[in-house]
Amino acid sequence: MKKILFALIIVFIFFSAGKAQDSLSASIMPHWEQGDAFSFNIKKIKEKEDNGLKQSDSAVFVGTITVLELLDDKIRNSYKTNHSLISHFGLGNDYFKNADLAKEIEVIYTTDGAGQFQQIENWAAVQNELTLSFNVLLQNFKKSGTSSAENLVSFEKILTFMKSRNFVEQNIFSELQLIHYLMGTELKNQQEIMFEEETANPLGGDPLRSEAKIKVKAIKPESSEIIISQQKTLNRNDVSKFMATFSKKMNLNNHDFAEFLKKSTYEISDQTDFTVNYKIGIPNRINYRRKSRIVLDGKNALRNDEILIDRIK
């Protein structure tokens, strides 16, 4: 997320001059004190459509961020939800027989001084809980006798990938990424910024690129709110390379599947609307929508992901 800060500075210097701008501006900084707590109603929705068959799944929970410590160069926070850790993966409870699905876990994480997300600090505790639950899942799959040895190897590799630090921070606790996304920025009313954003590759190697645009729709001094929209389109070539590398590393060597990945094209776009209280430095509302489409021989497979975050005042 730090890439956006540098992009905003560069674009402001080289492209803002000479363009008529509203005089209003807002700086989004964490004006927090130790012990401050911010609670949010969070809803995650997943919808899939393949050959006319639609499937949907959703999760609704409350997440609370508590400021633990303000240091010179970083901020330590606690994040708790009333949603069990394993449920964040959306794998379905039936797969986790004999696992403690009700167990919640406190995530301790840090941001830099400007409020940008850095990392999960108590990673060992989080990873240990994931390992225990995923071991139960793997044993249940082995006992079922419905999967070949080759498929079990692939499945085990996928689970290892899913409990990696990068995957968990970026995808499982995606609400934290969204809440801290705009922290540390200063924006002017009606300002538009276009830039290339880079996201860390969960498999390592080159980052995944996106063409992104941010627009400040309004600044409301009476409520200390700034309203911002962001549009983003992932680079098709980067997505295709990622899918091919993922297939190889996960031992998904089925010839038909490999050919499918090779011939398919991927279209992934994001739309995010933010309403942020810049006096405090915390979002009041976020609506994130991702549309994914796989195209092969004129046929489409669609997936829509949506995250709604509303601060409880």
Short mmCIF file of C-alpha atoms in Angstrom, two decimals:
data_model
loop_
_atom_site.label_atom_id
_atom_site.label_comp_id
_atom_site.label_asym_id
_atom_site.label_seq_id
_atom_site.Cartn_x
_atom_site.Cartn_y
_atom_site.Cartn_z
CA MET A 1 0.00 0.00 0.00
CA LYS A 2 2.95 2.31 0.47
CA LYS A 3 3.26 2.52 -3.33
CA ILE A 4 0.20 4.76 -3.41
CA LEU A 5 1.86 7.37 -1.20
CA PHE A 6 4.78 7.84 -3.58
CA ALA A 7 2.44 7.82 -6.59
CA LEU A 8 0.28 10.53 -5.04
CA ILE A 9 3.28 12.76 -4.33
CA ILE A 10 4.75 12.36 -7.84
CA VAL A 11 1.45 12.91 -9.61
CA PHE A 12 0.65 15.94 -7.48
CA ILE A 13 4.00 17.57 -8.29
CA PHE A 14 4.00 16.94 -12.04
CA PHE A 15 0.34 16.95 -13.04
CA SER A 16 -1.54 19.22 -10.65
CA ALA A 17 0.10 22.48 -11.76
CA GLY A 18 -2.08 24.56 -14.05
CA LYS A 19 -5.25 22.54 -13.40
CA ALA A 20 -8.08 24.35 -11.69
CA GLN A 21 -8.55 22.94 -8.20
CA ASP A 22 -11.03 23.53 -5.43
CA SER A 23 -9.34 25.25 -2.49
CA LEU A 24 -10.53 22.57 -0.05
CA SER A 25 -8.07 19.84 0.91
CA ALA A 26 -7.92 17.13 3.54
CA SER A 27 -5.12 15.18 5.16
CA ILE A 28 -5.99 11.65 6.29
CA MET A 29 -3.82 10.96 9.32
CA PRO A 30 -4.37 8.79 12.43
CA HIS A 31 -5.37 11.30 15.10
CA TRP A 32 -5.67 8.51 17.64
CA GLU A 33 -4.86 8.02 21.29
CA GLN A 34 -3.96 4.90 23.20
CA GLY A 35 -7.13 3.02 24.10
CA ASP A 36 -9.22 4.40 21.22
CA ALA A 37 -11.52 1.73 19.77
CA PHE A 38 -13.25 1.72 16.37
CA SER A 39 -15.93 -0.87 15.63
CA PHE A 40 -17.34 -1.76 12.22
CA ASN A 41 -20.21 -3.78 10.80
CA ILE A 42 -18.60 -5.86 8.06
CA LYS A 43 -20.28 -7.90 5.34
CA LYS A 44 -18.42 -10.02 2.80
CA ILE A 45 -20.35 -11.32 -0.21
CA LYS A 46 -19.19 -13.80 -2.86
CA GLU A 47 -21.18 -14.61 -6.00
CA LYS A 48 -20.16 -17.02 -8.76
CA GLU A 49 -21.75 -17.86 -12.09
CA ASP A 50 -20.59 -20.61 -14.44
CA ASN A 51 -22.65 -21.79 -17.43
CA GLY A 52 -25.75 -20.17 -15.98
CA LEU A 53 -25.35 -21.78 -12.55
CA LYS A 54 -25.23 -19.19 -9.76
CA GLN A 55 -23.81 -19.64 -6.27
CA SER A 56 -23.56 -17.11 -3.46
CA ASP A 57 -22.11 -16.96 0.03
CA SER A 58 -21.90 -14.22 2.62
CA ALA A 59 -20.54 -13.51 6.09
CA VAL A 60 -21.65 -10.77 8.47
CA PHE A 61 -19.68 -9.86 11.56
CA VAL A 62 -18.39 -7.03 13.76
CA GLY A 63 -14.71 -6.08 13.78
CA THR A 64 -13.08 -3.83 16.38
CA ILE A 65 -9.73 -2.07 16.13
CA THR A 66 -8.20 -0.94 19.43
CA VAL A 67 -5.12 1.28 19.62
CA LEU A 68 -2.64 -0.44 21.93
CA GLU A 69 0.45 1.74 21.69
CA LEU A 70 1.64 4.88 19.90
CA LEU A 71 5.36 4.72 19.17
CA ASP A 72 7.67 7.17 17.39
CA ASP A 73 7.59 5.35 14.04
CA LYS A 74 4.64 2.97 14.28
CA ILE A 75 1.29 2.22 15.90
CA ARG A 76 0.36 -1.12 17.49
CA ASN A 77 -3.28 -2.16 17.18
CA SER A 78 -5.50 -5.05 18.21
CA TYR A 79 -8.14 -6.44 15.84
CA LYS A 80 -10.93 -8.69 17.10
CA THR A 81 -14.06 -10.01 15.42
CA ASN A 82 -17.03 -12.11 16.49
CA HIS A 83 -16.25 -14.31 13.47
CA SER A 84 -14.03 -17.37 13.94
CA LEU A 85 -10.63 -17.25 12.25
CA ILE A 86 -11.24 -20.28 10.04
CA SER A 87 -14.60 -18.92 8.88
CA HIS A 88 -12.79 -16.03 7.18
CA PHE A 89 -11.59 -18.50 4.53
CA GLY A 90 -15.13 -19.33 3.37
CA LEU A 91 -14.34 -23.04 2.99
CA GLY A 92 -17.52 -24.24 4.69
CA ASN A 93 -17.88 -25.70 8.17
CA ASP A 94 -18.64 -29.23 6.90
CA TYR A 95 -14.99 -29.60 5.93
CA PHE A 96 -13.79 -28.97 9.47
CA LYS A 97 -15.37 -31.75 11.52
CA ASN A 98 -13.80 -31.95 15.00
CA ALA A 99 -12.17 -28.52 14.60
CA ASP A 100 -12.91 -25.69 17.05
CA LEU A 101 -14.82 -23.48 14.63
CA ALA A 102 -16.06 -21.13 17.33
CA LYS A 103 -12.58 -20.10 18.42
CA GLU A 104 -11.77 -16.47 17.79
CA ILE A 105 -8.30 -14.98 17.79
CA GLU A 106 -6.95 -11.52 18.52
CA VAL A 107 -4.75 -10.18 15.76
CA ILE A 108 -2.03 -7.74 16.82
CA TYR A 109 -0.77 -5.69 13.90
CA THR A 110 1.26 -2.56 13.25
CA THR A 111 0.98 0.44 10.98
CA ASP A 112 3.59 3.07 10.23
CA GLY A 113 3.28 6.49 11.82
CA ALA A 114 0.95 7.65 9.04
CA GLY A 115 -1.43 4.72 9.57
CA GLN A 116 -0.42 2.52 6.62
CA PHE A 117 -0.75 -1.21 7.35
CA GLN A 118 2.61 -2.92 7.97
CA GLN A 119 2.21 -6.48 9.23
CA ILE A 120 0.60 -8.88 11.69
CA GLU A 121 2.82 -8.82 14.76
CA ASN A 122 1.60 -11.97 16.53
CA TRP A 123 1.95 -13.99 13.34
CA ALA A 124 3.18 -17.14 15.13
CA ALA A 125 -0.08 -17.38 17.12
CA VAL A 126 -2.24 -16.82 14.02
CA GLN A 127 -0.29 -19.35 11.95
CA ASN A 128 -0.47 -21.92 14.75
CA GLU A 129 -4.28 -21.71 14.85
CA LEU A 130 -4.45 -22.06 11.07
CA THR A 131 -2.13 -25.06 11.13
CA LEU A 132 -4.28 -26.86 13.72
CA SER A 133 -7.49 -26.29 11.75
CA PHE A 134 -5.99 -27.10 8.35
CA ASN A 135 -4.50 -30.33 9.74
CA VAL A 136 -8.02 -31.39 10.74
CA LEU A 137 -9.25 -30.54 7.25
CA LEU A 138 -6.46 -32.49 5.56
CA GLN A 139 -6.99 -35.57 7.75
CA ASN A 140 -10.72 -35.55 6.96
CA PHE A 141 -9.94 -35.45 3.25
CA LYS A 142 -7.51 -38.35 3.58
CA LYS A 143 -10.04 -40.43 5.56
CA SER A 144 -12.78 -39.83 2.99
CA GLY A 145 -10.83 -41.80 0.38
CA THR A 146 -12.34 -39.72 -2.42
CA SER A 147 -9.12 -38.01 -3.52
CA SER A 148 -6.12 -39.45 -5.30
CA ALA A 149 -2.64 -39.22 -3.82
CA GLU A 150 -1.73 -36.61 -6.44
CA ASN A 151 -4.77 -34.49 -5.58
CA LEU A 152 -3.96 -34.72 -1.88
CA VAL A 153 -0.44 -33.42 -2.56
CA SER A 154 -1.89 -30.49 -4.51
CA PHE A 155 -4.48 -29.82 -1.81
CA GLU A 156 -1.83 -29.80 0.91
CA LYS A 157 0.26 -27.32 -1.07
CA ILE A 158 -2.77 -25.07 -1.55
CA LEU A 159 -3.46 -25.11 2.20
CA THR A 160 0.18 -24.22 2.87
CA PHE A 161 -0.17 -21.30 0.47
CA MET A 162 -3.43 -20.19 2.11
CA LYS A 163 -1.82 -19.96 5.54
CA SER A 164 1.15 -17.94 4.29
CA ARG A 165 1.65 -14.54 5.86
CA ASN A 166 1.18 -12.58 2.64
CA PHE A 167 -2.03 -14.39 1.71
CA VAL A 168 -3.58 -14.01 5.16
CA GLU A 169 -2.69 -10.31 5.48
CA GLN A 170 -3.83 -9.36 1.98
CA ASN A 171 -6.84 -11.64 1.46
CA ILE A 172 -8.22 -12.99 4.73
CA PHE A 173 -8.05 -9.72 6.66
CA SER A 174 -8.78 -7.66 3.56
CA GLU A 175 -10.96 -5.31 5.61
CA LEU A 176 -7.83 -4.09 7.43
CA GLN A 177 -6.15 -3.35 4.10
CA LEU A 178 -9.17 -1.29 3.04
CA ILE A 179 -9.50 0.57 6.35
CA HIS A 180 -5.85 1.67 6.23
CA TYR A 181 -5.56 2.11 2.45
CA LEU A 182 -5.81 5.91 2.25
CA MET A 183 -3.97 6.68 5.47
CA GLY A 184 -1.14 9.17 5.16
CA THR A 185 -2.49 10.91 2.05
CA GLU A 186 -3.40 14.54 1.45
CA LEU A 187 -5.97 15.20 -1.25
CA LYS A 188 -7.71 18.20 -2.79
CA ASN A 189 -11.38 18.47 -3.64
CA GLN A 190 -12.25 17.19 -7.15
CA GLN A 191 -8.68 15.97 -7.62
CA GLU A 192 -8.15 13.07 -10.04
CA ILE A 193 -5.03 10.92 -9.98
CA MET A 194 -4.09 8.15 -12.40
CA PHE A 195 -1.21 5.83 -11.58
CA GLU A 196 0.13 2.30 -11.82
CA GLU A 197 -0.27 0.43 -8.55
CA GLU A 198 1.81 -2.60 -7.60
CA THR A 199 0.55 -5.33 -5.27
CA ALA A 200 2.84 -7.89 -3.67
CA ASN A 201 2.78 -11.23 -5.48
CA PRO A 202 1.64 -13.94 -3.00
CA LEU A 203 3.93 -16.40 -4.80
CA GLY A 204 6.94 -14.09 -4.73
CA GLY A 205 8.63 -12.58 -7.76
CA ASP A 206 7.40 -9.60 -9.74
CA PRO A 207 4.48 -7.64 -8.24
CA LEU A 208 1.03 -7.63 -9.83
CA ARG A 209 0.37 -4.36 -11.64
CA SER A 210 -2.89 -2.42 -11.94
CA GLU A 211 -4.00 0.69 -13.76
CA ALA A 212 -5.67 2.78 -11.07
CA LYS A 213 -7.55 6.05 -10.78
CA ILE A 214 -8.52 7.93 -7.63
CA LYS A 215 -11.05 10.75 -7.64
CA VAL A 216 -12.00 13.01 -4.75
CA LYS A 217 -15.75 13.50 -5.12
CA ALA A 218 -16.33 15.85 -2.21
CA ILE A 219 -14.89 17.29 0.98
CA LYS A 220 -17.43 18.18 3.66
CA PRO A 221 -15.92 20.40 6.39
CA GLU A 222 -19.18 20.41 8.37
CA SER A 223 -18.88 16.65 8.99
CA SER A 224 -15.09 16.37 8.52
CA GLU A 225 -15.66 13.84 5.73
CA ILE A 226 -13.88 13.25 2.45
CA ILE A 227 -15.57 11.09 -0.21
CA ILE A 228 -13.25 9.24 -2.57
CA SER A 229 -13.71 6.67 -5.32
CA GLN A 230 -11.09 4.38 -6.78
CA GLN A 231 -11.18 2.30 -9.94
CA LYS A 232 -8.58 -0.33 -10.68
CA THR A 233 -7.98 -2.84 -13.48
CA LEU A 234 -5.45 -5.62 -13.00
CA ASN A 235 -2.91 -6.22 -15.76
CA ARG A 236 -4.12 -9.22 -17.79
CA ASN A 237 -0.64 -10.52 -18.54
CA ASP A 238 0.35 -10.38 -14.87
CA VAL A 239 -2.79 -12.30 -13.89
CA SER A 240 -2.17 -14.95 -16.56
CA LYS A 241 1.43 -15.41 -15.43
CA PHE A 242 0.31 -15.68 -11.82
CA MET A 243 -2.26 -18.37 -12.65
CA ALA A 244 0.30 -20.39 -14.62
CA THR A 245 2.87 -20.14 -11.82
CA PHE A 246 0.26 -21.04 -9.21
CA SER A 247 -0.73 -24.15 -11.18
CA LYS A 248 2.87 -25.27 -11.44
CA LYS A 249 3.75 -24.66 -7.79
CA MET A 250 0.57 -26.32 -6.53
CA ASN A 251 1.27 -29.44 -8.61
CA LEU A 252 -1.89 -28.95 -10.69
CA ASN A 253 -0.42 -30.82 -13.63
CA ASN A 254 -3.61 -32.07 -15.27
CA HIS A 255 -3.13 -31.51 -19.02
CA ASP A 256 -6.67 -30.23 -19.63
CA PHE A 257 -6.41 -27.78 -16.75
CA ALA A 258 -3.01 -26.55 -17.96
CA GLU A 259 -4.45 -25.96 -21.43
CA PHE A 260 -7.43 -24.17 -19.91
CA LEU A 261 -5.13 -21.76 -18.07
CA LYS A 262 -3.04 -21.21 -21.17
CA LYS A 263 -5.99 -20.35 -23.43
CA SER A 264 -8.09 -18.37 -20.95
CA THR A 265 -8.10 -14.60 -20.60
CA TYR A 266 -8.76 -12.86 -17.30
CA GLU A 267 -10.52 -9.58 -16.66
CA ILE A 268 -10.40 -8.32 -13.07
CA SER A 269 -11.54 -4.85 -12.02
CA ASP A 270 -12.16 -3.14 -8.68
CA GLN A 271 -14.41 -0.27 -7.66
CA THR A 272 -14.05 1.12 -4.14
CA ASP A 273 -15.95 4.02 -2.58
CA PHE A 274 -14.60 5.54 0.64
CA THR A 275 -16.18 7.98 3.09
CA VAL A 276 -13.46 8.93 5.58
CA ASN A 277 -13.60 11.07 8.72
CA TYR A 278 -10.35 12.99 8.25
CA LYS A 279 -10.62 14.71 11.64
CA ILE A 280 -10.14 11.34 13.35
CA GLY A 281 -8.43 9.50 10.52
CA ILE A 282 -10.82 6.56 10.20
CA PRO A 283 -13.28 5.47 7.47
CA ASN A 284 -16.99 5.85 8.19
CA ARG A 285 -17.98 3.68 5.22
CA ILE A 286 -16.25 1.58 2.56
CA ASN A 287 -17.89 -0.26 -0.33
CA TYR A 288 -15.48 -2.51 -2.23
CA ARG A 289 -16.55 -4.45 -5.34
CA ARG A 290 -14.42 -6.76 -7.46
CA LYS A 291 -15.60 -8.24 -10.76
CA SER A 292 -13.65 -11.19 -12.16
CA ARG A 293 -14.29 -12.80 -15.52
CA ILE A 294 -12.60 -15.77 -17.18
CA VAL A 295 -13.18 -16.04 -20.92
CA LEU A 296 -12.55 -19.21 -22.95
CA ASP A 297 -13.97 -19.99 -26.41
CA GLY A 298 -16.64 -17.34 -25.99
CA LYS A 299 -17.82 -18.74 -22.64
CA ASN A 300 -17.69 -16.70 -19.44
CA ALA A 301 -17.22 -17.63 -15.81
CA LEU A 302 -18.05 -14.71 -13.52
CA ARG A 303 -17.31 -13.93 -9.90
CA ASN A 304 -18.31 -10.89 -7.88
CA ASP A 305 -16.80 -10.09 -4.49
CA GLU A 306 -18.11 -7.30 -2.30
CA ILE A 307 -17.03 -5.98 1.09
CA LEU A 308 -19.21 -3.50 2.98
CA ILE A 309 -17.70 -1.75 6.00
CA ASP A 310 -19.75 0.63 8.16
CA ARG A 311 -18.31 2.25 11.28
CA ILE A 312 -20.45 1.87 14.39
CA LYS A 313 -20.55 5.37 15.92
#
